[in-house]
mmCIF file of C-alpha atoms in Angstrom:
data_model
loop_
_atom_site.group_PDB
_atom_site.id
_atom_site.type_symbol
_atom_site.label_atom_id
_atom_site.label_comp_id
_atom_site.label_asym_id
_atom_site.label_seq_id
_atom_site.Cartn_x
_atom_site.Cartn_y
_atom_site.Cartn_z
ATOM 1 C CA MET A 1 101.506 84.600 104.822
ATOM 2 C CA ASP A 2 104.882 83.943 102.461
ATOM 3 C CA ASN A 3 107.772 86.181 104.162
ATOM 4 C CA ASN A 4 108.363 87.730 100.751
ATOM 5 C CA ASP A 5 105.317 89.678 100.541
ATOM 6 C CA VAL A 6 106.272 91.160 104.385
ATOM 7 C CA VAL A 7 106.266 94.630 104.106
ATOM 8 C CA ILE A 8 107.879 96.522 107.054
ATOM 9 C CA ILE A 9 107.423 100.034 108.235
ATOM 10 C CA ASN A 10 109.658 101.710 110.528
ATOM 11 C CA LEU A 11 107.756 103.561 113.239
ATOM 12 C CA ASP A 12 108.500 103.211 117.487
ATOM 13 C CA ARG A 13 109.536 99.447 115.894
ATOM 14 C CA PRO A 14 109.866 97.732 112.705
ATOM 15 C CA ARG A 15 106.409 96.776 112.184
ATOM 16 C CA VAL A 16 104.680 94.523 109.934
ATOM 17 C CA LEU A 17 101.901 96.364 107.428
ATOM 18 C CA ARG A 18 99.605 93.605 105.914
ATOM 19 C CA TYR A 19 96.253 94.446 104.326
ATOM 20 C CA GLY A 20 94.569 91.020 104.750
ATOM 21 C CA HIS A 21 90.590 90.298 104.364
ATOM 22 C CA ALA A 22 89.703 91.798 107.784
ATOM 23 C CA ALA A 23 92.422 94.673 107.327
ATOM 24 C CA ILE A 24 89.952 95.587 103.990
ATOM 25 C CA LYS A 25 86.837 95.179 105.406
ATOM 26 C CA ARG A 26 87.649 97.504 108.035
ATOM 27 C CA LEU A 27 89.412 99.921 106.118
ATOM 28 C CA LEU A 28 86.248 100.276 103.373
ATOM 29 C CA ALA A 29 83.804 100.376 106.791
ATOM 30 C CA MET A 30 86.471 103.356 108.505
ATOM 31 C CA THR A 31 86.424 105.447 105.181
ATOM 32 C CA GLY A 32 83.284 104.643 103.552
ATOM 33 C CA LYS A 33 84.855 104.008 100.147
ATOM 34 C CA THR A 34 85.094 101.300 98.023
ATOM 35 C CA LEU A 35 88.028 99.444 96.739
ATOM 36 C CA GLU A 36 87.556 100.967 93.098
ATOM 37 C CA GLU A 37 87.788 104.545 94.685
ATOM 38 C CA PHE A 38 90.916 103.949 96.409
ATOM 39 C CA GLU A 39 92.495 102.285 93.269
ATOM 40 C CA GLU A 40 91.498 105.637 91.782
ATOM 41 C CA THR A 41 92.878 107.920 94.348
ATOM 42 C CA ASP A 42 96.524 109.050 93.764
ATOM 43 C CA SER A 43 96.717 110.984 97.299
ATOM 44 C CA PHE A 44 95.075 110.960 100.739
ATOM 45 C CA ASP A 45 94.373 113.416 103.526
ATOM 46 C CA MET A 46 96.176 112.935 106.721
ATOM 47 C CA GLU A 47 93.241 111.503 108.500
ATOM 48 C CA SER A 48 92.860 108.936 105.742
ATOM 49 C CA LEU A 49 96.179 107.916 105.405
ATOM 50 C CA GLU A 50 96.056 107.245 109.459
ATOM 51 C CA LYS A 51 93.274 105.144 108.837
ATOM 52 C CA ILE A 52 95.120 103.436 106.314
ATOM 53 C CA VAL A 53 98.020 102.437 108.246
ATOM 54 C CA TYR A 54 96.096 101.526 111.120
ATOM 55 C CA CYS A 55 94.208 98.843 109.371
ATOM 56 C CA GLY A 56 97.169 97.537 108.149
ATOM 57 C CA LEU A 57 99.096 97.447 111.363
ATOM 58 C CA LEU A 58 96.429 95.612 113.412
ATOM 59 C CA SER A 59 97.452 92.309 112.688
ATOM 60 C CA ASP A 60 101.186 93.286 113.819
ATOM 61 C CA ALA A 61 99.472 94.719 117.004
ATOM 62 C CA ARG A 62 97.757 91.486 117.985
ATOM 63 C CA GLU A 63 100.716 89.450 117.293
ATOM 64 C CA HIS A 64 102.597 91.609 119.552
ATOM 65 C CA ASN A 65 99.752 91.573 122.265
ATOM 66 C CA GLU A 66 99.578 95.549 121.888
ATOM 67 C CA PRO A 67 96.481 97.448 122.315
ATOM 68 C CA LEU A 68 96.580 99.910 119.229
ATOM 69 C CA LYS A 69 93.766 102.395 119.017
ATOM 70 C CA LEU A 70 93.499 104.790 115.538
ATOM 71 C CA GLU A 71 93.996 107.866 118.112
ATOM 72 C CA ASP A 72 97.475 106.210 118.396
ATOM 73 C CA MET A 73 98.425 106.814 114.576
ATOM 74 C CA GLU A 74 99.246 110.275 114.907
ATOM 75 C CA HIS A 75 102.173 109.531 117.498
ATOM 76 C CA LEU A 76 103.164 106.707 115.738
ATOM 77 C CA LEU A 77 103.505 108.094 112.516
ATOM 78 C CA ASP A 78 105.804 110.747 113.751
ATOM 79 C CA TYR A 79 108.755 107.887 114.261
ATOM 80 C CA ALA A 80 108.534 107.693 110.266
ATOM 81 C CA GLU A 81 111.506 109.333 108.659
ATOM 82 C CA PRO A 82 111.035 110.506 106.244
ATOM 83 C CA PHE A 83 107.565 110.748 106.217
ATOM 84 C CA GLN A 84 107.592 109.653 102.604
ATOM 85 C CA HIS A 85 108.831 106.411 103.855
ATOM 86 C CA ILE A 86 104.973 105.660 105.160
ATOM 87 C CA VAL A 87 103.381 106.415 101.568
ATOM 88 C CA GLU A 88 105.989 103.865 100.005
ATOM 89 C CA GLN A 89 105.383 101.225 102.625
ATOM 90 C CA VAL A 90 101.415 101.438 102.221
ATOM 91 C CA GLN A 91 101.730 101.185 98.286
ATOM 92 C CA LYS A 92 103.884 98.020 98.637
ATOM 93 C CA ALA A 93 101.661 96.473 100.999
ATOM 94 C CA PHE A 94 98.751 97.000 98.977
ATOM 95 C CA VAL A 95 100.784 95.693 95.936
ATOM 96 C CA ALA A 96 101.678 92.416 98.029
ATOM 97 C CA ALA A 97 97.689 92.056 98.873
ATOM 98 C CA PHE A 98 96.265 92.930 95.577
ATOM 99 C CA GLY A 99 98.900 92.753 93.060
ATOM 100 C CA LYS A 100 99.594 95.391 90.867
ATOM 101 C CA LYS A 101 97.570 96.632 87.728
ATOM 102 C CA GLU A 102 98.943 96.272 84.025
ATOM 103 C CA GLY A 103 97.859 98.873 81.455
ATOM 104 C CA ASN A 104 94.946 96.238 80.247
ATOM 105 C CA GLY A 105 93.602 96.397 83.856
ATOM 106 C CA GLU A 106 94.808 93.113 84.632
ATOM 107 C CA ALA A 107 96.348 92.341 88.218
ATOM 108 C CA ILE A 108 100.047 91.131 88.355
ATOM 109 C CA GLN A 109 101.481 89.923 91.133
ATOM 110 C CA PRO A 110 104.380 91.263 93.329
ATOM 111 C CA GLU A 111 107.836 90.061 92.527
ATOM 112 C CA ARG A 112 108.504 86.946 94.682
ATOM 113 C CA GLY A 113 112.018 85.503 95.617
ATOM 114 C CA LYS A 114 113.497 88.343 96.961
ATOM 115 C CA LYS A 115 113.905 88.372 100.611
ATOM 116 C CA ARG A 116 113.200 91.478 102.305
ATOM 117 C CA LYS A 117 115.428 92.693 105.152
#
């Protein structure tokens, strides 16, 4: 993973939010949605947001030898201030994983070369 693509979400500690193949596969299975349905959705209910963040945090939890369960998300997400931070970081992580779509429907890559804190 390119360090410029790392997205940090500040919860109980800074955590890496990443949507690799395994995370996306798990997310689609948990929600029953397709990638296209995610792209067309502008907002999510709280339960869906918990699943989205959970799947994105699994690799960070593995790297830190932490057991992470979906049930933990309600408590972890309470650490985010402001709550908008969660939504913004999820969006950034999806752009890092898939690129951003231009008006013609073609994916463009996230901006590279800037180091994130």
